[in-house]
Short mmCIF file of C-alpha atoms in Angstrom, two decimals:
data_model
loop_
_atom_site.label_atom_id
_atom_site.label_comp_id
_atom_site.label_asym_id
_atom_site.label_seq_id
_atom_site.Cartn_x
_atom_site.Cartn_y
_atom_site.Cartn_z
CA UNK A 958 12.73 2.59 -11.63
CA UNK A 959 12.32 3.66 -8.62
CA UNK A 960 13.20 1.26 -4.90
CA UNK A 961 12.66 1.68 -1.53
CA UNK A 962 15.03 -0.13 1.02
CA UNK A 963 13.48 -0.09 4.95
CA UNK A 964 16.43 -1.20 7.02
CA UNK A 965 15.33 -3.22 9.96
CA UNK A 966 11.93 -5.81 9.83
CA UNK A 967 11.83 -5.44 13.40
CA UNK A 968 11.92 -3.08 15.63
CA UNK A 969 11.68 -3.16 19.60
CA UNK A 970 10.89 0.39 21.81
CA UNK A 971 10.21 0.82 25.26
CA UNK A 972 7.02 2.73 25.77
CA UNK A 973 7.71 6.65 26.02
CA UNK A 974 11.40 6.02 23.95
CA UNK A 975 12.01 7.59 20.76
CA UNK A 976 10.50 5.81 17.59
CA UNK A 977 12.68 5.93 14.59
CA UNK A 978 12.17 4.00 11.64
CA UNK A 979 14.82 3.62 8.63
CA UNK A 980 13.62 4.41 4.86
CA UNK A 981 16.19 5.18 1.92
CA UNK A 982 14.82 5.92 -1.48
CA UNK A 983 16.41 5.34 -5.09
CA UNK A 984 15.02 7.27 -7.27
CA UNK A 985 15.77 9.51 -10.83
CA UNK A 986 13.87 12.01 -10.56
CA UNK A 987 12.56 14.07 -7.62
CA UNK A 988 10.13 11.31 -5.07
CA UNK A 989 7.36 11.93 -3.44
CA UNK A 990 7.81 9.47 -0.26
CA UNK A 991 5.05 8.11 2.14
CA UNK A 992 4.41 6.61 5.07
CA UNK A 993 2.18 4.04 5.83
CA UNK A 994 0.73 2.09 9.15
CA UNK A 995 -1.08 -1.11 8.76
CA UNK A 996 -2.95 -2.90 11.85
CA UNK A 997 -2.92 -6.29 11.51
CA UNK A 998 -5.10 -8.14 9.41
CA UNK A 999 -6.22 -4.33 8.01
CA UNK A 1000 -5.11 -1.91 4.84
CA UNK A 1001 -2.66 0.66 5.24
CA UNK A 1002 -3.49 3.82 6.57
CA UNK A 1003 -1.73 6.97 5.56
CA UNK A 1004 0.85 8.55 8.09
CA UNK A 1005 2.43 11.27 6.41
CA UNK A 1006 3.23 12.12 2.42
CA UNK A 1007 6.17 14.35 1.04
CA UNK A 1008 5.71 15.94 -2.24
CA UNK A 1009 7.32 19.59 -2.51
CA UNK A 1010 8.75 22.18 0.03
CA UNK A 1011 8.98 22.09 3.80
CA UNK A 1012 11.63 18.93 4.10
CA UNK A 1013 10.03 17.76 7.82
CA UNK A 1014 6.42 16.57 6.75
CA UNK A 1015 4.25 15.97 10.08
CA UNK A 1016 1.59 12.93 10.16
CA UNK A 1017 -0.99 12.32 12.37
CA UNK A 1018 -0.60 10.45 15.87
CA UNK A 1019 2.82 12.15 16.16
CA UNK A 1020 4.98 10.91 13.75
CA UNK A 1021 7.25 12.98 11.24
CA UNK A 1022 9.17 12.41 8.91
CA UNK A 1023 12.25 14.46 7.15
CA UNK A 1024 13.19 14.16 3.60
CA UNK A 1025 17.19 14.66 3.26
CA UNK A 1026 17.92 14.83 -0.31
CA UNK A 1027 21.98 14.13 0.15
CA UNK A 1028 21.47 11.18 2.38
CA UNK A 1029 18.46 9.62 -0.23
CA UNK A 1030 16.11 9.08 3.06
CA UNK A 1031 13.18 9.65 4.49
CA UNK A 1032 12.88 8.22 7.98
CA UNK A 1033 10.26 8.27 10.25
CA UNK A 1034 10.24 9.43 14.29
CA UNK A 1035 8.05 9.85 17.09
CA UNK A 1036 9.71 11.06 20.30
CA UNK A 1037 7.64 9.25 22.94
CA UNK A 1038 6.22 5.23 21.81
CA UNK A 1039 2.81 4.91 23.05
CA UNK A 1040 1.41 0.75 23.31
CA UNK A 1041 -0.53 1.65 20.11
CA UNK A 1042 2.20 2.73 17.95
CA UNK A 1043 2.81 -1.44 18.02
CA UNK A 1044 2.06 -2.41 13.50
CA UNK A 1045 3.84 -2.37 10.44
CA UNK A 1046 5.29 0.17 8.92
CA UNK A 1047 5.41 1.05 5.16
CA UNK A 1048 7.72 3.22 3.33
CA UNK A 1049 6.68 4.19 -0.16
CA UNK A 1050 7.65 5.75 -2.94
CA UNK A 1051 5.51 7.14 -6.04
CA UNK A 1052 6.39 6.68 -9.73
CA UNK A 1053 5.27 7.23 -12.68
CA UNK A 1054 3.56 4.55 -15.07
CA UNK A 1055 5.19 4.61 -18.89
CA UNK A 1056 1.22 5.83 -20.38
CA UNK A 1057 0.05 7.47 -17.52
CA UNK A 1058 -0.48 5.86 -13.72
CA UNK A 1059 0.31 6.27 -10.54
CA UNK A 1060 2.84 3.29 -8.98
CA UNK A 1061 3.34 3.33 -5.35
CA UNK A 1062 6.19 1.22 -5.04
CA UNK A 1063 6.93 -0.36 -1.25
CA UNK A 1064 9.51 -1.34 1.23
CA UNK A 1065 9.53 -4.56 2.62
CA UNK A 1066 8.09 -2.88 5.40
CA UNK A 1067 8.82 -2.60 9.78
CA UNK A 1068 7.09 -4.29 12.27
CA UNK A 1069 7.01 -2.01 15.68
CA UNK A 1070 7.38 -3.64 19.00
CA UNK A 1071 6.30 -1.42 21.87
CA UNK A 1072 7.46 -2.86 25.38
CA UNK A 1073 6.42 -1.56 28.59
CA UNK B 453 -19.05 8.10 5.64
CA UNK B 454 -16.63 8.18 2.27
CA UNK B 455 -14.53 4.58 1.85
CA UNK B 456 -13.40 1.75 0.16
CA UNK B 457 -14.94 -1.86 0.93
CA UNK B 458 -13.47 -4.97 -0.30
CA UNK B 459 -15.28 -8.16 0.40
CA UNK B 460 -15.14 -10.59 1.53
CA UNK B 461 -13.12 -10.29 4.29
CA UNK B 462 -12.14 -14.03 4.35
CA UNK B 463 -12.20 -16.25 0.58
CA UNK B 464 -11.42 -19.92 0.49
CA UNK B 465 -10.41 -21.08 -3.29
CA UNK B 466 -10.68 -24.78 -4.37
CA UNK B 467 -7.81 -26.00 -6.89
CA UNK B 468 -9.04 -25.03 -10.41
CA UNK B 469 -11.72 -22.24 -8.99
CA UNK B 470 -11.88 -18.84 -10.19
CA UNK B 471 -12.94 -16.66 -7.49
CA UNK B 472 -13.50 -12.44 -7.92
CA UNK B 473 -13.09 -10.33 -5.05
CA UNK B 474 -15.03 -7.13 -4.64
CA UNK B 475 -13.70 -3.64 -4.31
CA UNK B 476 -16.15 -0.69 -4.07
CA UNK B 477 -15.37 2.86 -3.61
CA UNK B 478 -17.68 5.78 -2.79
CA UNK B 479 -15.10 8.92 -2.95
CA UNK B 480 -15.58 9.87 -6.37
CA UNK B 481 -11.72 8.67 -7.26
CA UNK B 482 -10.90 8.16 -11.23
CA UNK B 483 -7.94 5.49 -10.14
CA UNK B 484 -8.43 2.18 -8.50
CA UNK B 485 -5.56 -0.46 -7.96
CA UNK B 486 -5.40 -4.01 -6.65
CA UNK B 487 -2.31 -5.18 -4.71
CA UNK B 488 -0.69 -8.22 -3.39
CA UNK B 489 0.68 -8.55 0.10
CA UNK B 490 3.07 -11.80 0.70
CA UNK B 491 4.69 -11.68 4.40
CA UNK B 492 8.04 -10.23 4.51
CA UNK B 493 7.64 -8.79 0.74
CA UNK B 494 5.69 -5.25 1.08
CA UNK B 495 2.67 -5.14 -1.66
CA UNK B 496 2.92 -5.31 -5.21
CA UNK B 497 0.96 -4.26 -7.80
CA UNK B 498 -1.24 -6.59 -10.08
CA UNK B 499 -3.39 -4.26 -12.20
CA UNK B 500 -4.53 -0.57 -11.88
CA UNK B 501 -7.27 1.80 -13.39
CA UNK B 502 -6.95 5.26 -14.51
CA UNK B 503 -10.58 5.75 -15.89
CA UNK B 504 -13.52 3.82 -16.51
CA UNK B 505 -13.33 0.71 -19.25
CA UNK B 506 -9.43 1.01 -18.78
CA UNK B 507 -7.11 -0.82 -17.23
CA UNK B 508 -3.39 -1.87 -17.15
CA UNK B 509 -1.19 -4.21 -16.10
CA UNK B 510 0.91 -4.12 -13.12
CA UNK B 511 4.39 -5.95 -12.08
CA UNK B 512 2.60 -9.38 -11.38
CA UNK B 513 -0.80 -9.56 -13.59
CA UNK B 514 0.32 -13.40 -14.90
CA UNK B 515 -2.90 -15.78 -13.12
CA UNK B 516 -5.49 -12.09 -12.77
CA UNK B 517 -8.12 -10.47 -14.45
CA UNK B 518 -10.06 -7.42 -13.82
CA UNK B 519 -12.88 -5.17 -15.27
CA UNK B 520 -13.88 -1.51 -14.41
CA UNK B 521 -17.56 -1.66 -15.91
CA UNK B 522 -18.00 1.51 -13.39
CA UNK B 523 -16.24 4.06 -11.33
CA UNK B 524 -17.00 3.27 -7.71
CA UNK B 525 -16.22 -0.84 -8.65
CA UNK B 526 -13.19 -2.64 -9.84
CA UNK B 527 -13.04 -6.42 -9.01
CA UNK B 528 -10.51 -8.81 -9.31
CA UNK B 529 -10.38 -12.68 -10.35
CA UNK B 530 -7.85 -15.09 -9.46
CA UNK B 531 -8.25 -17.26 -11.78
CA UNK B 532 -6.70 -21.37 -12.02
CA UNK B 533 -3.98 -19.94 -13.81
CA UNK B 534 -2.53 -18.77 -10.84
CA UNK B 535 -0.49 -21.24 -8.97
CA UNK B 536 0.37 -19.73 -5.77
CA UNK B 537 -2.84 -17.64 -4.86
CA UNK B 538 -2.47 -17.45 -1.13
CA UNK B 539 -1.85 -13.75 0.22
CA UNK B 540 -3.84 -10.54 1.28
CA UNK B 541 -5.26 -8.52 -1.36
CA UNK B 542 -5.89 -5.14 -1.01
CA UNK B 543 -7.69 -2.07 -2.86
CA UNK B 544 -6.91 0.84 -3.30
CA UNK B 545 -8.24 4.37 -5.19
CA UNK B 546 -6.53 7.64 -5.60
CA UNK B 547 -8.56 11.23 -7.03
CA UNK B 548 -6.58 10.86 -9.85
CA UNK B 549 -3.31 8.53 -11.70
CA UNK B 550 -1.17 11.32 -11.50
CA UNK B 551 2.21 10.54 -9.44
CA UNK B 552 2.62 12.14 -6.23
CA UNK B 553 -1.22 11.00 -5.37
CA UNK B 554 -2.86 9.99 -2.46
CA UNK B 555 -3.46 6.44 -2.62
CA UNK B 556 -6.31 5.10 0.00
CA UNK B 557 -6.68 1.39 0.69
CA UNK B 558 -9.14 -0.72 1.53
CA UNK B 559 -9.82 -3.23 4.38
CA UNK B 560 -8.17 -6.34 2.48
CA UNK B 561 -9.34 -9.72 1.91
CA UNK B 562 -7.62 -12.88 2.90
CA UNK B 563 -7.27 -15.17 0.20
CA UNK B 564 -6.79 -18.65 1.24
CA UNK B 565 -5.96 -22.01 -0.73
CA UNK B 566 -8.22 -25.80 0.26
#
């Protein structure tokens, strides 16, 4: 089965510092990886989604994300923290269902701290 | 606009009350899914839906039920059986159950124990 470890449950950034957010994936067969954002008290948006090809996967509001096969991660950046980058963050991995399915399995999740 | 609704936003369960919360989707997906969110634990999955009038279980059914009588709906009951029913619960519905697929969630709803 697959896991997803997110190192760090919080995180603290000036505003205008670089974001980066940990995510390492285990996982058998090639992943497809996400990232989500939730507000509080709100589902999770969609940031960004790897599935084939191009290894750095851009998001919206200016995150990225680059898969590195040898290192089994797929962290997440943004080079200048704006006050409404402050949420969680999800890291996610998709796997298969024994009988067809779609799992999204989760990290434990980040919680972003933007100071000014 | 396209989306997924859950209501309500807020649910307040009485010791040995069933409750059902709502999940409606207008985007034409096959899949739905129901999550649980516990603080500290990411979200895990309690049941999912490939296709109408078919369901499965996920990693923590035990206490849940569901139906999927129709494509854009796909509630969820907590019922007594579950002891600790106190966490966010959120939607979800994806095109189709293939992996690699876009999952899009809803707004959640708090569940809360008197």
């Amino acid at each position: 089965a697959q896991s997803v470890t997110q190192l760090g449950s919080h995180v603290s950034v000036s505003e205008g510092a670089l974001v980066l957010l940990r995510c390492n994936y285990s996982s058998s067969v090639p992943p497809y990886l996400f990232w989500y954002v939730q507000y509080p008290n709100q589902g999770l948006q969609l940031l960004l989604k790897y599935t084939t090809g191009a290894t750095l996967v851009k998001g919206i509001n200016g995150f990225e994300a680059e898969f590195k096969k040898s290192e089994t991660s797929f962290h997440l950046t943004k080079p200048s923290a704006h006050m409404s980058d402050a949420a969680e963050y999800f890291c996610a991995v998709s796997d298969g269902i024994t009988g067809g399915g779609n799992k999204l399995t989760f990290g434990t999740g980040t919680q972003l701290k933007v100071e000014l | 606009d396209g989306g997924i609704t859950q209501s309500p936003k807020y649910l307040f369960r009485k010791e040995g009350q069933n409750v059902t919360l709502s999940c409606e989707q207008n985007l034409n997906h096959d899949a739905m899914y129901w999550y649980r969110q516990d603080p500290g634990q990411g979200l895990r999955l309690i049941y999912y839906s490939q296709i109408v009038n078919d369901f499965q279980k996920g990693d923590i059914a035990e206490g849940y039920s569901v139906s999927r009588e129709k494509k854009e709906s796909f509630p969820l009951t907590v019922t007594s059986a579950q002891k600790n029913p106190t966490a966010f619960y959120l939607c979800a519905s994806s095109t189709r159950s293939g992996r690699g697929e876009t999952q899009y969630f809803g707004p959640g709803t708090r569940l809360l124990v008197l």
